[in-house]
Amino acid sequence: MNAFLRFCRALTVPVAVLFLASTLAPTAAIAGMVGTDTVIEGESASTDRQLVMDFMAREDVRGQLEDWGVAPDEAESRVAALSDSEIAAIAEKIREEPAGEGVVGPIVGALLIVFIILLITDIAGVTDVFPFVKK
C-alpha cells in the first residue's frame, strides 16, 4: 500500500501540470457573420441533392437504368459524388420537364373548343352541323 501511495504522489504533480497547461493555453476564436446567400446555397444544395436522389429511386428510372445496363446502386453512388453545381444543373432539368403532360391534353382541349364554337354557330343558325340542335 505504501508503494501505491508513493506512485500516486509522484503522478499527481505531472498530471496537475498537464491539466493546468491545457486549460490556460490560449485558443483563437474566430467569429463572423454568415450571409443569407451562404445559408440559402447550403439549403438549396441539400434540397437539390434530395430531389435527384428521389428521382433516382423511382421504379421507372431504375428500370430504364437496368435496360441501359447500369446498376442503380452504382448510379446512385455516382450521383452522390457529384458536386453541388452539377446537382443543381440536374435538379433544374428535372424541374423543367413536364410531369404527366402528353399530347392527349392539348388535343382534347382543342377538340372541345372546336365543338363549343360549332355548337354556338349552330345555335345561331350560321351552320348546320349538329342534328340535335333546334333552330
PDB file of C-alpha atoms in Angstrom:
ATOM      1  CA  MET A   1       0.000   0.000   0.000  1.00  0.00           C
ATOM      2  CA  ASN A   2       2.885   2.308   0.764  1.00  0.00           C
ATOM      3  CA  ALA A   3       4.283   1.839  -2.759  1.00  0.00           C
ATOM      4  CA  PHE A   4       0.920   2.681  -4.278  1.00  0.00           C
ATOM      5  CA  LEU A   5       0.713   5.972  -2.354  1.00  0.00           C
ATOM      6  CA  ARG A   6       4.231   6.955  -3.456  1.00  0.00           C
ATOM      7  CA  PHE A   7       3.275   6.174  -7.073  1.00  0.00           C
ATOM      8  CA  CYS A   8       0.106   8.298  -6.809  1.00  0.00           C
ATOM      9  CA  ARG A   9       2.004  11.235  -5.248  1.00  0.00           C
ATOM     10  CA  ALA A  10       4.655  11.049  -7.951  1.00  0.00           C
ATOM     11  CA  LEU A  11       1.998  11.000 -10.680  1.00  0.00           C
ATOM     12  CA  THR A  12      -0.150  13.761  -9.169  1.00  0.00           C
ATOM     13  CA  VAL A  13       2.166  16.684  -9.902  1.00  0.00           C
ATOM     14  CA  PRO A  14       2.731  15.929 -13.646  1.00  0.00           C
ATOM     15  CA  VAL A  15      -0.981  15.291 -14.210  1.00  0.00           C
ATOM     16  CA  ALA A  16      -1.923  18.537 -12.434  1.00  0.00           C
ATOM     17  CA  VAL A  17       0.604  20.497 -14.503  1.00  0.00           C
ATOM     18  CA  LEU A  18      -0.730  18.909 -17.715  1.00  0.00           C
ATOM     19  CA  PHE A  19      -4.336  19.800 -16.890  1.00  0.00           C
ATOM     20  CA  LEU A  20      -3.374  23.340 -15.901  1.00  0.00           C
ATOM     21  CA  ALA A  21      -1.377  23.839 -19.099  1.00  0.00           C
ATOM     22  CA  SER A  22      -4.209  22.573 -21.264  1.00  0.00           C
ATOM     23  CA  THR A  23      -6.758  24.914 -19.695  1.00  0.00           C
ATOM     24  CA  LEU A  24      -4.562  28.003 -19.801  1.00  0.00           C
ATOM     25  CA  ALA A  25      -3.453  27.646 -23.402  1.00  0.00           C
ATOM     26  CA  PRO A  26      -4.911  30.491 -25.438  1.00  0.00           C
ATOM     27  CA  THR A  27      -7.197  29.414 -28.231  1.00  0.00           C
ATOM     28  CA  ALA A  28      -8.180  31.610 -31.110  1.00  0.00           C
ATOM     29  CA  ALA A  29     -11.897  32.055 -31.633  1.00  0.00           C
ATOM     30  CA  ILE A  30     -12.971  33.373 -34.973  1.00  0.00           C
ATOM     31  CA  ALA A  31     -16.488  34.685 -35.276  1.00  0.00           C
ATOM     32  CA  GLY A  32     -18.106  36.230 -38.262  1.00  0.00           C
ATOM     33  CA  MET A  33     -21.439  36.902 -39.823  1.00  0.00           C
ATOM     34  CA  VAL A  34     -22.884  34.230 -42.054  1.00  0.00           C
ATOM     35  CA  GLY A  35     -24.590  35.739 -45.046  1.00  0.00           C
ATOM     36  CA  THR A  36     -28.098  34.804 -46.076  1.00  0.00           C
ATOM     37  CA  ASP A  37     -26.902  33.724 -49.505  1.00  0.00           C
ATOM     38  CA  THR A  38     -24.497  31.235 -47.896  1.00  0.00           C
ATOM     39  CA  VAL A  39     -27.287  29.693 -45.844  1.00  0.00           C
ATOM     40  CA  ILE A  40     -29.659  29.575 -48.814  1.00  0.00           C
ATOM     41  CA  GLU A  41     -26.997  27.969 -51.037  1.00  0.00           C
ATOM     42  CA  GLY A  42     -26.415  25.273 -48.426  1.00  0.00           C
ATOM     43  CA  GLU A  43     -30.115  24.535 -48.081  1.00  0.00           C
ATOM     44  CA  SER A  44     -30.626  24.685 -51.839  1.00  0.00           C
ATOM     45  CA  ALA A  45     -27.806  22.208 -52.436  1.00  0.00           C
ATOM     46  CA  SER A  46     -29.250  19.707 -49.969  1.00  0.00           C
ATOM     47  CA  THR A  47     -32.747  20.154 -51.437  1.00  0.00           C
ATOM     48  CA  ASP A  48     -31.441  19.653 -54.981  1.00  0.00           C
ATOM     49  CA  ARG A  49     -29.462  16.580 -53.947  1.00  0.00           C
ATOM     50  CA  GLN A  50     -32.563  15.101 -52.297  1.00  0.00           C
ATOM     51  CA  LEU A  51     -34.643  15.814 -55.422  1.00  0.00           C
ATOM     52  CA  VAL A  52     -32.145  13.986 -57.645  1.00  0.00           C
ATOM     53  CA  MET A  53     -31.890  11.052 -55.210  1.00  0.00           C
ATOM     54  CA  ASP A  54     -35.702  10.785 -55.069  1.00  0.00           C
ATOM     55  CA  PHE A  55     -35.781  10.829 -58.868  1.00  0.00           C
ATOM     56  CA  MET A  56     -33.190   8.042 -58.978  1.00  0.00           C
ATOM     57  CA  ALA A  57     -35.269   5.987 -56.510  1.00  0.00           C
ATOM     58  CA  ARG A  58     -38.323   5.860 -58.804  1.00  0.00           C
ATOM     59  CA  GLU A  59     -39.096   2.442 -60.251  1.00  0.00           C
ATOM     60  CA  ASP A  60     -39.363   3.644 -63.861  1.00  0.00           C
ATOM     61  CA  VAL A  61     -35.962   5.335 -63.636  1.00  0.00           C
ATOM     62  CA  ARG A  62     -34.415   2.224 -62.083  1.00  0.00           C
ATOM     63  CA  GLY A  63     -35.944   0.107 -64.850  1.00  0.00           C
ATOM     64  CA  GLN A  64     -34.548   2.393 -67.546  1.00  0.00           C
ATOM     65  CA  LEU A  65     -31.101   2.278 -65.948  1.00  0.00           C
ATOM     66  CA  GLU A  66     -31.212  -1.508 -65.891  1.00  0.00           C
ATOM     67  CA  ASP A  67     -32.279  -1.522 -69.558  1.00  0.00           C
ATOM     68  CA  TRP A  68     -29.198   0.553 -70.335  1.00  0.00           C
ATOM     69  CA  GLY A  69     -27.024  -1.879 -68.369  1.00  0.00           C
ATOM     70  CA  VAL A  70     -26.303   0.449 -65.456  1.00  0.00           C
ATOM     71  CA  ALA A  71     -26.689  -0.864 -61.922  1.00  0.00           C
ATOM     72  CA  PRO A  72     -28.985   1.510 -59.993  1.00  0.00           C
ATOM     73  CA  ASP A  73     -26.772   1.349 -56.893  1.00  0.00           C
ATOM     74  CA  GLU A  74     -23.749   2.366 -58.952  1.00  0.00           C
ATOM     75  CA  ALA A  75     -25.705   5.249 -60.467  1.00  0.00           C
ATOM     76  CA  GLU A  76     -26.768   6.429 -57.008  1.00  0.00           C
ATOM     77  CA  SER A  77     -23.187   6.335 -55.757  1.00  0.00           C
ATOM     78  CA  ARG A  78     -22.084   8.389 -58.768  1.00  0.00           C
ATOM     79  CA  VAL A  79     -24.861  10.916 -58.141  1.00  0.00           C
ATOM     80  CA  ALA A  80     -23.755  11.165 -54.512  1.00  0.00           C
ATOM     81  CA  ALA A  81     -20.233  12.009 -55.707  1.00  0.00           C
ATOM     82  CA  LEU A  82     -21.362  14.915 -57.918  1.00  0.00           C
ATOM     83  CA  SER A  83     -20.543  18.500 -56.978  1.00  0.00           C
ATOM     84  CA  ASP A  84     -23.211  20.951 -55.842  1.00  0.00           C
ATOM     85  CA  SER A  85     -23.191  22.810 -59.174  1.00  0.00           C
ATOM     86  CA  GLU A  86     -23.655  19.566 -61.135  1.00  0.00           C
ATOM     87  CA  ILE A  87     -26.510  18.518 -58.829  1.00  0.00           C
ATOM     88  CA  ALA A  88     -28.112  21.954 -59.263  1.00  0.00           C
ATOM     89  CA  ALA A  89     -27.997  21.606 -63.067  1.00  0.00           C
ATOM     90  CA  ILE A  90     -29.571  18.129 -62.952  1.00  0.00           C
ATOM     91  CA  ALA A  91     -32.247  19.254 -60.482  1.00  0.00           C
ATOM     92  CA  GLU A  92     -33.114  22.201 -62.727  1.00  0.00           C
ATOM     93  CA  LYS A  93     -33.591  19.849 -65.695  1.00  0.00           C
ATOM     94  CA  ILE A  94     -35.830  17.601 -63.574  1.00  0.00           C
ATOM     95  CA  ARG A  95     -37.942  20.605 -62.565  1.00  0.00           C
ATOM     96  CA  GLU A  96     -38.236  21.840 -66.170  1.00  0.00           C
ATOM     97  CA  GLU A  97     -39.534  18.552 -67.571  1.00  0.00           C
ATOM     98  CA  PRO A  98     -43.320  18.376 -67.750  1.00  0.00           C
ATOM     99  CA  ALA A  99     -44.721  15.865 -65.304  1.00  0.00           C
ATOM    100  CA  GLY A 100     -47.564  13.796 -66.716  1.00  0.00           C
ATOM    101  CA  GLU A 101     -48.110  16.024 -69.711  1.00  0.00           C
ATOM    102  CA  GLY A 102     -48.601  14.479 -73.073  1.00  0.00           C
ATOM    103  CA  VAL A 103     -50.264  15.074 -76.399  1.00  0.00           C
ATOM    104  CA  VAL A 104     -53.713  13.992 -75.237  1.00  0.00           C
ATOM    105  CA  GLY A 105     -54.462  17.063 -73.091  1.00  0.00           C
ATOM    106  CA  PRO A 106     -53.907  19.703 -75.773  1.00  0.00           C
ATOM    107  CA  ILE A 107     -55.741  17.633 -78.407  1.00  0.00           C
ATOM    108  CA  VAL A 108     -58.782  17.148 -76.157  1.00  0.00           C
ATOM    109  CA  GLY A 109     -58.736  20.862 -75.310  1.00  0.00           C
ATOM    110  CA  ALA A 110     -58.607  21.860 -78.976  1.00  0.00           C
ATOM    111  CA  LEU A 111     -61.459  19.473 -79.865  1.00  0.00           C
ATOM    112  CA  LEU A 112     -63.556  20.840 -77.016  1.00  0.00           C
ATOM    113  CA  ILE A 113     -63.007  24.422 -78.214  1.00  0.00           C
ATOM    114  CA  VAL A 114     -63.942  23.469 -81.800  1.00  0.00           C
ATOM    115  CA  PHE A 115     -67.081  21.668 -80.529  1.00  0.00           C
ATOM    116  CA  ILE A 116     -68.182  24.693 -78.493  1.00  0.00           C
ATOM    117  CA  ILE A 117     -67.600  27.077 -81.419  1.00  0.00           C
ATOM    118  CA  LEU A 118     -69.555  24.848 -83.809  1.00  0.00           C
ATOM    119  CA  LEU A 119     -72.348  24.438 -81.258  1.00  0.00           C
ATOM    120  CA  ILE A 120     -72.660  28.200 -80.794  1.00  0.00           C
ATOM    121  CA  THR A 121     -72.663  28.830 -84.548  1.00  0.00           C
ATOM    122  CA  ASP A 122     -75.213  26.023 -84.994  1.00  0.00           C
ATOM    123  CA  ILE A 123     -77.498  27.552 -82.357  1.00  0.00           C
ATOM    124  CA  ALA A 124     -77.126  30.949 -84.027  1.00  0.00           C
ATOM    125  CA  GLY A 125     -78.186  29.401 -87.348  1.00  0.00           C
ATOM    126  CA  VAL A 126     -74.940  30.107 -89.163  1.00  0.00           C
ATOM    127  CA  THR A 127     -74.043  26.410 -89.606  1.00  0.00           C
ATOM    128  CA  ASP A 128     -75.981  23.141 -89.717  1.00  0.00           C
ATOM    129  CA  VAL A 129     -73.546  20.617 -88.211  1.00  0.00           C
ATOM    130  CA  PHE A 130     -75.398  19.005 -85.301  1.00  0.00           C
ATOM    131  CA  PRO A 131     -78.820  17.456 -85.904  1.00  0.00           C
ATOM    132  CA  PHE A 132     -79.764  17.658 -82.205  1.00  0.00           C
ATOM    133  CA  VAL A 133     -79.705  21.494 -82.221  1.00  0.00           C
ATOM    134  CA  LYS A 134     -83.126  23.007 -82.875  1.00  0.00           C
ATOM    135  CA  LYS A 135     -83.092  26.244 -84.786  1.00  0.00           C
TER     136      LYS A 135
END
